Amino acid sequence: MGNTFGRMFRVTTWGESHGDAVGVVVDGCPPGLPLAVEDVQVDLDRRRPGQSDISTQRRERDRAEILSGVFDGLTLGTPILIGVWNEDARGKDYEHMRTLFRPSHADFTYQAKYGIRNWKGGGRASARETVGRVAAGAVAKKALARELGVEIVGYVRQVWELRADVDPNTVSAAEVDANTVRCPDPDAAVRMIEKIKEARKAGDSLGGVVEAVARGVPAGLGEPVFDKLDADLAKGMLSIPACKGVEIGSGFGGVGLTGSEHNDPFYSAGGRIRTRTNRSGGVQGGISNGESVILRAAFKPPATIVRPQETVDEDGNPAVIEGRGRHDPCVLPRAVPIVEAMMALVLVDHMLRQRGQSGAL
Amino acid sequence: MGNTFGRMFRVTTWGESHGDAVGVVVDGCPPGLPLAVEDVQVDLDRRRPGQSDISTQRRERDRAEILSGVFDGLTLGTPILIGVWNEDARGKDYEHMRTLFRPSHADFTYQAKYGIRNWKGGGRASARETVGRVAAGAVAKKALARELGVEIVGYVRQVWELRADVDPNTVSAAEVDANTVRCPDPDAAVRMIEKIKEARKAGDSLGGVVEAVARGVPAGLGEPVFDKLDADLAKGMLSIPACKGVEIGSGFGGVGLTGSEHNDPFYSAGGRIRTRTNRSGGVQGGISNGESVILRAAFKPPATIVRPQETVDEDGNPAVIEGRGRHDPCVLPRAVPIVEAMMALVLVDHMLRQRGQSGAL
Amino acid sequence: MGNTFGRMFRVTTWGESHGDAVGVVVDGCPPGLPLAVEDVQVDLDRRRPGQSDISTQRRERDRAEILSGVFDGLTLGTPILIGVWNEDARGKDYEHMRTLFRPSHADFTYQAKYGIRNWKGGGRASARETVGRVAAGAVAKKALARELGVEIVGYVRQVWELRADVDPNTVSAAEVDANTVRCPDPDAAVRMIEKIKEARKAGDSLGGVVEAVARGVPAGLGEPVFDKLDADLAKGMLSIPACKGVEIGSGFGGVGLTGSEHNDPFYSAGGRIRTRTNRSGGVQGGISNGESVILRAAFKPPATIVRPQETVDEDGNPAVIEGRGRHDPCVLPRAVPIVEAMMALVLVDHMLRQRGQSGAL
Amino acid sequence: MGNTFGRMFRVTTWGESHGDAVGVVVDGCPPGLPLAVEDVQVDLDRRRPGQSDISTQRRERDRAEILSGVFDGLTLGTPILIGVWNEDARGKDYEHMRTLFRPSHADFTYQAKYGIRNWKGGGRASARETVGRVAAGAVAKKALARELGVEIVGYVRQVWELRADVDPNTVSAAEVDANTVRCPDPDAAVRMIEKIKEARKAGDSLGGVVEAVARGVPAGLGEPVFDKLDADLAKGMLSIPACKGVEIGSGFGGVGLTGSEHNDPFYSAGGRIRTRTNRSGGVQGGISNGESVILRAAFKPPATIVRPQETVDEDGNPAVIEGRGRHDPCVLPRAVPIVEAMMALVLVDHMLRQRGQSGAL
């Protein structure tokens, strides 16, 4: 239970890291949307392992197949099944830790919850599950772009203590993908890449912050009081593996301001009501206000490190686990398309909800 | 739409700030739970306005009435309706700003979304809506305490730049409620109270951070991959008015650590598998691991300030809005029971979900 | 759990028969809909006990109060709380059967499910719960009439073996309410009323069939494959107390026809595609086709009879239960507004869903 | 939207009749359940076309593949993806009716709803979609049998006007599958088969009634007031293609009885509270009472017939449609496993819900 996201644009991911395949069913995509497998592949390629020298060397081509819901290049309004076959699954790499709980992984909690787990590569808890999210997110992005003109850009804002300088109002997807760390501040990117390589060499790992902006979101999206736009975005972010925090607009930093410093004054421009500043991050009272929606998601350093660590086995006996095999020293570059996907899924869902209620949009 | 929270313990709040009443329907509360109106009143009193000299002076007694779902002092398993009548609603206070959009309030976004709004006191966007949450949270807390022995303690961790020193493993509810700012660090509390009074005098407002801990949560709660325990907690927090960020465990601070510094080693103690550190905040892979669940929620400074501010009216004409009337210079002390309530609602919902799947708990 | 109906127009009823009050929260009603308490009262009066000499003599005025969600006579798009206070609740009437299970009532099953029950008047299982449905249905009817021009008419088609002759395409609400049994065939109505009085005298009860038609439903409502329009209508009907069957269009009678006899040929008229016959009952493949939506719901004879019956007590000891007190010899006339309400709730929910997906309607 | 069924045992089907594949994702299956592809295949073989000389001659082997959620022969508690590749899809058979609306099919309503449709073989509206239901139902049956000892038996009760004599309390699956029409009354079966062959020869089609019984259901399943066990069963039935009616227990026939004739007296036997008769069909107040749950579903004659019929094209021009190609003169035998599957899906979902609330079962 819990593998479905969204109320009207409903996304259900399936598949284990070292099972036969991973994928997603998208239910509720508006009919008549042009959709080709290439639309999906672009984002899968940005998420896929082995794409650069700073990501894991697991070799997956991650070729998407669309098995239903599209006819003559258009969505039918029926469920869209997108699947990817696992190719480079080496279950044997995990044989030696079959009964050990890897620290800060989900081995122990899955065992505690289900009484059983696929011990190969984290099974369902692996970030490989996000293949389905990214595929669905690509569909959502297309729908948002076509129906509302919304554009979503995510990028690495911070790796470890290295912070980038980025203007969310102007940053472009091309700038993001211009380097392997997906940081549109070229100087920071160089330092981040260097730091990641250093961490890899040390068998260690690094966390960071992804920032994402949705531009062109109309005012009126979000369903108070529980399904606020920012609340659903927060859930979407924290549902991503390794994410430990999220903030919208001013976020934790806004705590240090007073109300008179923090409030966003309204003004009129070109027949539209705008705010002079955007500390609200495009959301007020849980509803979009027409400004850019901006969020940041914090990712912890990956739990997989190539170092001996203290742990226990399934019976509680002390043990030392020896990391080895392929590992991702820093997931941030690959997390960018995942953050974008979750943002798109939330926005498209709220677009459909608002349209249902208002009869417009 | 969007006024219901939870899948099995389903909470639907209703009511506008200056309407007749506010309240909640709780559907899915386990039958046979002892429940008296006093159980609910205790937390409502901690949330209620006018409770101290650092909160708003709106005078509401907030007397709860339970109209259904309880019989001879026990829950029936049927919907529990809890209502509170609005008493000190002064709609006229808002007459002068009937067509103005208050900066960083939800006036504009409600108008944009619904094409209509109750302009008296923020209507549904008012924090008065949280009466229903706190009432439902009190029921959830009882169920959690009785069935799992879970204890939830929230407290003010930060006001503006003033940070408190608190140990989440030992802090008690009594320490929290020992002062009006609900900060269990007495020295910090004094400074916070002073700062809040200063802000009030200046007609300004202050934000801050609430931290909350749930102790005694068994391993196994949380539903990967989307309904992770931390993802639902994040949604719950961001659904609270004025909340702009949330973090679990190490959160944004964890970004500066390497994996070898951040991982929580496992060990055995008393027949239980534990972690030596708790940077995970009690959640791994979206599932509780038996350690204390710890989160922090960031609240922006309240938008209501007693100062002239630039804005526009409904037609987009420039205007200056003059704040006046009752205002809450810092919502943090009153936010504590709301944060606790949302945490309880998430935990009890996941308790029921896990019980359904596992047949145990 | 299970007290909410609908996905976008979400209705949650609450309240026990002999508790303080009964009512409903409606979440998702489109904003800007004119709504007065009188709109709701009209249908409550048609449902209310004691309205005629062939219904139960419990005296409830059933005066509706709207406590939230409406402002200056218009819906706000926020939850609408409608409540009715119980006035003539005589819990003592049930004292003698406190530990007995009334045959074909829900006493035993509630006890088995919840381990506790409100033994006064059936508690939550009482048809009194339908007050909330009828109130919500009145709101739904208004939305349907205003936004789509849909008109819903229900009526008693059969009491016991007495069948009425009614043309669903032309029957009017006035004809239905012209007599106390709500059967628009005047001759059949006379016989039905006589038969019901006879049953009352005998301390017995009668079942029957309510038929309902929705005229003016546009083509395109219904969400295959599970949330088909007819599937949701079927659920809505069977959720009404005492309902044991439902059929759409030809229903069980259609089984005796061959395909060539049963199919509805298409033709064009006035720029619209129509069917010459309507054995489909306005629904094909789970989606409305623009013809009248027609269903029939079978109601068993009420379980409450004024006769000694074999039963057991809570410990399983044999006992004889003596019916006494107020009883409804035939619920059919009062079931009419309930059937209409459920039909309206399903239709309005699917209107909003379709509008969300198509961007039109 | 609308392709998911169940709240805790969540089933999402996907796939078009003439697309690449059809299948299902099952989310919420309890972990640790032994599950092999053969478990699923057994029921798929009972549903598959071409299985006998009275069903359609489309040749599909319908070989199931389980791509996720099972590990070492046990369910993981994660989503189970089951797919079947379409093999004998002859889209060209439909080329001549590409722009025509087949009477009483869903061509017109899909076009009206979505503005687009897969015109090959009904696309998503085809009964081929039920492959996913039957696969999921097989999983549900296993869970019910293992955890509660529930046994579900469906059978053909009526074809056209031909009725069978069957005792739901004793009928066995072996008796049902002893003949190709799946009617456990051998005499009636002979007549039914003959009648079906006759209809095929005439290019016509026949409807009928499937009855199904669930034995061993414990008291306490079902969630009043909307998610009653019988309400969810009714929805499940009407969601099956061609189903036009459903009844529980006495159903429409019970209308002709008085309360004193219809009520089921309670008695004690073997420490259990039982009813002497079972006109309630095992459900009282929407909750199972421990007796056999019995329902009947009415299926209209299939819309596909091999005869010229009046219709219109997409532009509303009159046309004659000539049926040809493969057709199923009577879907009843193949509907049996589908009815069983939907019954199992409803029961297992309510098992999990009740377990969650009660902490037992």
Short mmCIF file of C-alpha atoms in Angstrom, two decimals, chain D residues 31-349:
data_model
loop_
_atom_site.label_atom_id
_atom_site.label_comp_id
_atom_site.label_asym_id
_atom_site.label_seq_id
_atom_site.Cartn_x
_atom_site.Cartn_y
_atom_site.Cartn_z
CA PRO D 31 3.51 -9.91 2.54
CA GLY D 32 4.58 -13.52 2.92
CA LEU D 33 1.79 -15.02 0.83
CA PRO D 34 2.96 -17.94 -1.33
CA LEU D 35 2.26 -16.98 -4.93
CA ALA D 36 3.24 -18.66 -8.15
CA VAL D 37 2.32 -17.75 -11.67
CA GLU D 38 0.32 -20.98 -11.84
CA ASP D 39 -2.04 -19.67 -9.17
CA VAL D 40 -2.95 -16.89 -11.51
CA GLN D 41 -2.93 -18.95 -14.66
CA VAL D 42 -5.67 -21.29 -13.45
CA ASP D 43 -8.23 -18.53 -13.38
CA LEU D 44 -6.94 -16.85 -16.51
CA ASP D 45 -7.51 -20.12 -18.33
CA ARG D 46 -11.11 -20.13 -17.15
CA ARG D 47 -11.56 -16.58 -18.49
CA ARG D 48 -9.58 -16.92 -21.70
CA PRO D 49 -11.23 -16.82 -25.12
CA GLY D 50 -11.29 -19.88 -27.30
CA GLN D 51 -11.52 -22.25 -24.38
CA SER D 52 -14.59 -24.10 -25.70
CA ASP D 53 -16.92 -24.34 -28.64
CA ILE D 54 -19.40 -21.92 -27.06
CA SER D 55 -17.00 -19.01 -26.61
CA THR D 56 -15.30 -16.59 -29.01
CA GLN D 57 -12.62 -18.10 -31.22
CA ARG D 58 -10.08 -15.35 -30.62
CA ARG D 59 -6.95 -17.36 -29.81
CA GLU D 60 -5.17 -16.01 -26.81
CA ARG D 61 -3.04 -18.20 -24.61
CA ASP D 62 -3.11 -15.49 -21.98
CA ARG D 63 0.16 -16.53 -20.33
CA ALA D 64 0.65 -14.51 -17.20
CA GLU D 65 3.98 -13.03 -16.19
CA ILE D 66 4.67 -11.69 -12.71
CA LEU D 67 7.23 -8.91 -13.04
CA SER D 68 7.41 -7.58 -9.49
CA GLY D 69 6.30 -8.02 -5.91
CA VAL D 70 7.17 -11.70 -5.52
CA PHE D 71 10.49 -12.99 -4.23
CA ASP D 72 11.44 -16.62 -3.75
CA GLY D 73 7.78 -17.58 -4.20
CA LEU D 74 6.43 -15.20 -1.56
CA THR D 75 4.77 -11.84 -1.88
CA LEU D 76 6.90 -8.95 -0.64
CA GLY D 77 4.12 -6.58 0.33
CA THR D 78 5.19 -4.41 -2.63
CA PRO D 79 3.22 -3.89 -5.86
CA ILE D 80 2.65 -7.03 -7.89
CA LEU D 81 2.71 -6.42 -11.62
CA ILE D 82 1.04 -9.14 -13.65
CA GLY D 83 0.93 -8.81 -17.42
CA VAL D 84 -0.32 -10.79 -20.38
CA TRP D 85 0.81 -10.10 -23.93
CA ASN D 86 -1.86 -9.78 -26.59
CA GLU D 87 -1.14 -12.31 -29.31
CA ASP D 88 -4.14 -12.74 -31.56
CA ALA D 89 -5.09 -9.09 -31.88
CA ARG D 90 -6.46 -8.55 -35.36
CA GLY D 91 -7.01 -4.82 -35.48
CA LYS D 92 -7.80 -5.05 -39.16
CA ASP D 93 -11.03 -6.86 -38.41
CA TYR D 94 -12.31 -3.53 -37.15
CA GLU D 95 -11.06 -1.36 -40.00
CA HIS D 96 -14.44 -1.32 -41.72
CA MET D 97 -16.16 0.07 -38.65
CA ARG D 98 -13.49 2.57 -37.73
CA THR D 99 -15.83 5.53 -37.84
CA LEU D 100 -19.06 3.73 -36.99
CA PHE D 101 -20.59 3.42 -33.56
CA ARG D 102 -21.57 -0.17 -32.84
CA PRO D 103 -25.01 -0.21 -31.14
CA SER D 104 -24.90 -0.82 -27.38
CA HIS D 105 -21.11 -0.87 -27.44
CA ALA D 106 -19.04 1.87 -25.85
CA ASP D 107 -17.71 3.34 -29.10
CA PHE D 108 -19.95 6.37 -28.94
CA THR D 109 -19.58 7.05 -25.24
CA TYR D 110 -15.78 6.74 -25.30
CA GLN D 111 -15.69 9.15 -28.22
CA ALA D 112 -18.03 11.51 -26.38
CA LYS D 113 -15.99 11.34 -23.20
CA TYR D 114 -12.42 11.33 -24.42
CA GLY D 115 -12.68 12.83 -27.90
CA ILE D 116 -10.55 9.92 -29.06
CA ARG D 117 -10.79 6.16 -28.92
CA ASN D 118 -8.92 3.04 -29.85
CA TRP D 119 -11.43 1.69 -32.37
CA LYS D 120 -9.75 -1.70 -32.54
CA GLY D 121 -11.87 -4.21 -30.71
CA GLY D 122 -13.30 -1.83 -28.17
CA GLY D 123 -9.94 -0.80 -26.79
CA ARG D 124 -10.24 -0.34 -23.10
CA ALA D 125 -13.98 -1.09 -23.06
CA SER D 126 -13.33 -4.63 -24.24
CA ALA D 127 -13.86 -7.46 -21.81
CA ARG D 128 -10.20 -8.15 -22.44
CA GLU D 129 -9.55 -5.62 -19.69
CA THR D 130 -10.85 -8.20 -17.23
CA VAL D 131 -7.66 -10.23 -17.64
CA GLY D 132 -6.16 -7.96 -15.01
CA ARG D 133 -9.13 -8.37 -12.71
CA VAL D 134 -9.01 -12.13 -12.89
CA ALA D 135 -5.28 -12.15 -12.24
CA ALA D 136 -5.70 -9.90 -9.21
CA GLY D 137 -8.70 -11.91 -8.09
CA ALA D 138 -6.58 -15.05 -8.05
CA VAL D 139 -4.20 -13.34 -5.64
CA ALA D 140 -7.12 -12.19 -3.52
CA LYS D 141 -8.61 -15.67 -3.42
CA LYS D 142 -5.32 -17.07 -2.17
CA ALA D 143 -5.11 -14.47 0.56
CA LEU D 144 -8.70 -15.10 1.63
CA ALA D 145 -8.32 -18.85 1.64
CA ARG D 146 -5.10 -18.73 3.60
CA GLU D 147 -5.99 -16.10 6.15
CA LEU D 148 -9.71 -16.68 6.68
CA GLY D 149 -10.50 -19.99 5.02
CA VAL D 150 -12.94 -18.27 2.68
CA GLU D 151 -14.04 -20.16 -0.41
CA ILE D 152 -15.71 -18.45 -3.38
CA VAL D 153 -17.75 -20.34 -5.95
CA GLY D 154 -19.45 -18.70 -8.91
CA TYR D 155 -21.61 -20.37 -11.53
CA VAL D 156 -24.10 -19.70 -14.27
CA ARG D 157 -27.54 -19.55 -12.76
CA GLN D 158 -29.47 -18.52 -15.83
CA VAL D 159 -28.98 -18.22 -19.58
CA TRP D 160 -31.72 -16.36 -21.39
CA GLU D 161 -34.92 -17.82 -19.84
CA LEU D 162 -33.25 -21.08 -18.84
CA ARG D 163 -32.82 -21.29 -15.08
CA ALA D 164 -30.71 -23.75 -13.14
CA ASP D 165 -31.40 -25.29 -9.78
CA VAL D 166 -28.37 -24.87 -7.54
CA ASP D 167 -27.81 -24.97 -3.79
CA PRO D 168 -25.26 -22.26 -2.97
CA ASN D 169 -24.46 -23.91 0.34
CA THR D 170 -23.12 -27.08 -1.22
CA VAL D 171 -22.15 -26.35 -4.82
CA SER D 172 -18.49 -27.11 -5.60
CA ALA D 173 -16.03 -25.59 -8.03
CA ALA D 174 -15.61 -29.01 -9.62
CA GLU D 175 -19.33 -29.20 -10.40
CA VAL D 176 -19.14 -25.76 -11.97
CA ASP D 177 -16.23 -26.56 -14.22
CA ALA D 178 -17.65 -29.94 -15.16
CA ASN D 179 -19.23 -28.45 -18.27
CA THR D 180 -18.37 -25.67 -20.71
CA VAL D 181 -21.24 -23.42 -19.67
CA ARG D 182 -20.16 -23.50 -16.01
CA CYS D 183 -23.61 -24.38 -14.75
CA PRO D 184 -23.56 -26.96 -11.95
CA ASP D 185 -27.09 -28.17 -12.78
CA PRO D 186 -26.26 -30.74 -15.47
CA ASP D 187 -29.70 -30.78 -17.05
CA ALA D 188 -29.92 -27.05 -17.30
CA ALA D 189 -26.37 -27.00 -18.61
CA VAL D 190 -27.30 -29.17 -21.56
CA ARG D 191 -30.19 -26.93 -22.47
CA MET D 192 -28.09 -23.80 -22.06
CA ILE D 193 -25.32 -25.10 -24.31
CA GLU D 194 -27.83 -26.02 -26.94
CA LYS D 195 -29.45 -22.61 -26.76
CA ILE D 196 -26.10 -20.85 -27.02
CA LYS D 197 -25.14 -22.82 -30.11
CA GLU D 198 -28.45 -21.96 -31.62
CA ALA D 199 -27.88 -18.27 -30.94
CA ARG D 200 -24.43 -18.43 -32.48
CA LYS D 201 -25.84 -19.99 -35.58
CA ALA D 202 -28.42 -17.23 -35.77
CA GLY D 203 -25.68 -14.61 -35.37
CA ASP D 204 -27.38 -13.53 -32.21
CA SER D 205 -26.39 -13.42 -28.53
CA LEU D 206 -27.76 -14.29 -25.08
CA GLY D 207 -27.56 -12.84 -21.60
CA GLY D 208 -27.92 -14.50 -18.26
CA VAL D 209 -27.28 -14.48 -14.54
CA VAL D 210 -24.17 -15.48 -12.62
CA GLU D 211 -24.64 -16.37 -8.98
CA ALA D 212 -21.71 -16.45 -6.59
CA VAL D 213 -21.31 -17.52 -3.01
CA ALA D 214 -18.55 -16.85 -0.51
CA ARG D 215 -18.50 -19.42 2.27
CA GLY D 216 -16.58 -19.04 5.49
CA VAL D 217 -16.70 -15.23 5.61
CA PRO D 218 -16.42 -14.20 9.26
CA ALA D 219 -18.89 -11.77 10.76
CA GLY D 220 -17.69 -8.17 10.80
CA LEU D 221 -16.59 -7.33 7.25
CA GLY D 222 -18.01 -4.19 5.66
CA GLU D 223 -17.72 -0.48 6.45
CA PRO D 224 -20.95 1.36 7.02
CA VAL D 225 -22.34 3.56 5.91
CA PHE D 226 -21.16 3.96 2.33
CA ASP D 227 -18.57 1.23 2.01
CA LYS D 228 -20.99 -1.46 3.05
CA LEU D 229 -19.95 -4.92 2.01
CA ASP D 230 -22.95 -5.28 -0.27
CA ALA D 231 -22.48 -1.77 -1.67
CA ASP D 232 -18.92 -2.53 -2.66
CA LEU D 233 -19.96 -5.88 -4.08
CA ALA D 234 -22.62 -4.11 -6.13
CA LYS D 235 -20.08 -1.67 -7.47
CA GLY D 236 -17.73 -4.52 -8.27
CA MET D 237 -20.40 -6.33 -10.23
CA LEU D 238 -21.70 -3.35 -12.19
CA SER D 239 -18.12 -2.49 -13.11
CA ILE D 240 -17.93 -5.71 -15.13
CA PRO D 241 -18.66 -5.17 -18.82
CA ALA D 242 -22.29 -6.01 -19.78
CA CYS D 243 -23.51 -6.28 -16.19
CA LYS D 244 -26.83 -4.45 -15.76
CA GLY D 245 -28.01 -5.50 -12.32
CA VAL D 246 -27.04 -7.06 -9.03
CA GLU D 247 -28.86 -8.39 -6.02
CA ILE D 248 -27.78 -9.65 -2.62
CA GLY D 249 -29.65 -12.40 -0.81
CA SER D 250 -33.37 -12.16 -1.52
CA GLY D 251 -32.80 -9.20 -3.84
CA PHE D 252 -35.65 -8.18 -6.10
CA GLY D 253 -37.52 -11.34 -5.14
CA GLY D 254 -37.59 -10.29 -1.51
CA VAL D 255 -39.82 -7.37 -2.42
CA GLY D 256 -42.79 -9.73 -2.59
CA LEU D 257 -42.39 -10.91 0.99
CA THR D 258 -43.61 -9.27 4.17
CA GLY D 259 -41.25 -8.51 7.01
CA SER D 260 -42.46 -11.47 9.00
CA GLU D 261 -41.75 -13.72 6.05
CA HIS D 262 -38.41 -12.12 5.18
CA ASN D 263 -36.64 -11.69 8.52
CA ASP D 264 -33.91 -14.20 9.36
CA PRO D 265 -34.38 -15.48 12.93
CA PHE D 266 -31.24 -15.85 15.05
CA TYR D 267 -30.26 -19.00 16.91
CA SER D 268 -27.17 -20.44 18.51
CA ALA D 269 -25.26 -23.40 17.18
CA GLY D 270 -21.86 -24.65 18.20
CA GLY D 271 -21.08 -21.49 20.10
CA ARG D 272 -21.82 -19.35 17.09
CA ILE D 273 -24.77 -17.11 16.43
CA ARG D 274 -26.42 -18.12 13.18
CA THR D 275 -29.55 -17.27 11.21
CA ARG D 276 -32.11 -19.95 10.34
CA THR D 277 -32.71 -18.56 6.89
CA ASN D 278 -30.38 -16.42 4.80
CA ARG D 279 -32.56 -13.95 2.97
CA SER D 280 -30.04 -11.32 4.02
CA GLY D 281 -27.47 -13.00 1.78
CA GLY D 282 -24.91 -12.95 4.55
CA VAL D 283 -24.97 -9.17 4.96
CA GLN D 284 -26.91 -7.15 7.51
CA GLY D 285 -26.52 -3.40 7.84
CA GLY D 286 -23.72 -3.63 5.32
CA ILE D 287 -21.64 -5.99 7.48
CA SER D 288 -21.16 -9.72 7.02
CA ASN D 289 -23.00 -11.83 9.60
CA GLY D 290 -21.07 -15.07 9.22
CA GLU D 291 -23.53 -16.73 6.87
CA SER D 292 -22.68 -17.33 3.23
CA VAL D 293 -22.49 -14.15 1.19
CA ILE D 294 -24.65 -14.67 -1.88
CA LEU D 295 -25.15 -12.41 -4.88
CA ARG D 296 -26.47 -12.56 -8.41
CA ALA D 297 -25.31 -10.44 -11.34
CA ALA D 298 -27.36 -9.93 -14.50
CA PHE D 299 -25.54 -9.78 -17.81
CA LYS D 300 -27.18 -8.40 -20.92
CA PRO D 301 -26.79 -10.24 -24.21
CA PRO D 302 -23.48 -9.21 -25.82
CA ALA D 303 -23.76 -6.23 -28.12
CA THR D 304 -21.74 -7.91 -30.86
CA ILE D 305 -24.04 -9.79 -33.19
CA VAL D 306 -23.55 -10.95 -36.77
CA ARG D 307 -26.43 -9.04 -38.26
CA PRO D 308 -26.94 -5.73 -40.00
CA GLN D 309 -27.88 -2.98 -37.55
CA GLU D 310 -28.93 0.63 -37.82
CA THR D 311 -26.39 3.13 -36.56
CA VAL D 312 -24.57 6.38 -37.35
CA ASP D 313 -20.99 7.33 -38.06
CA GLU D 314 -18.90 9.84 -36.12
CA ASP D 315 -20.47 12.68 -38.05
CA GLY D 316 -23.97 11.49 -37.30
CA ASN D 317 -24.68 10.15 -40.79
CA PRO D 318 -27.01 7.13 -40.90
CA ALA D 319 -25.25 3.86 -41.62
CA VAL D 320 -25.72 0.14 -41.44
CA ILE D 321 -23.17 -1.85 -39.56
CA GLU D 322 -22.52 -5.42 -40.62
CA GLY D 323 -21.37 -7.60 -37.81
CA ARG D 324 -18.71 -10.09 -38.78
CA GLY D 325 -15.66 -11.78 -37.37
CA ARG D 326 -15.33 -13.57 -34.07
CA HIS D 327 -18.00 -13.10 -31.47
CA ASP D 328 -19.04 -14.50 -28.15
CA PRO D 329 -22.70 -15.57 -28.33
CA CYS D 330 -22.92 -15.73 -24.53
CA VAL D 331 -20.32 -14.39 -22.11
CA LEU D 332 -21.77 -16.10 -19.08
CA PRO D 333 -19.33 -19.02 -18.82
CA ARG D 334 -16.36 -16.66 -19.07
CA ALA D 335 -18.00 -14.17 -16.72
CA VAL D 336 -17.90 -16.68 -13.86
CA PRO D 337 -14.22 -16.20 -12.97
CA ILE D 338 -14.64 -12.44 -13.36
CA VAL D 339 -17.53 -12.36 -10.89
CA GLU D 340 -15.50 -14.51 -8.51
CA ALA D 341 -12.54 -12.18 -8.90
CA MET D 342 -14.54 -9.05 -8.08
CA MET D 343 -16.10 -10.77 -5.10
CA ALA D 344 -12.67 -11.79 -3.86
CA LEU D 345 -11.29 -8.29 -4.35
CA VAL D 346 -14.08 -6.78 -2.28
CA LEU D 347 -13.75 -9.35 0.49
CA VAL D 348 -9.99 -9.16 0.81
CA ASP D 349 -10.12 -5.37 0.89
#
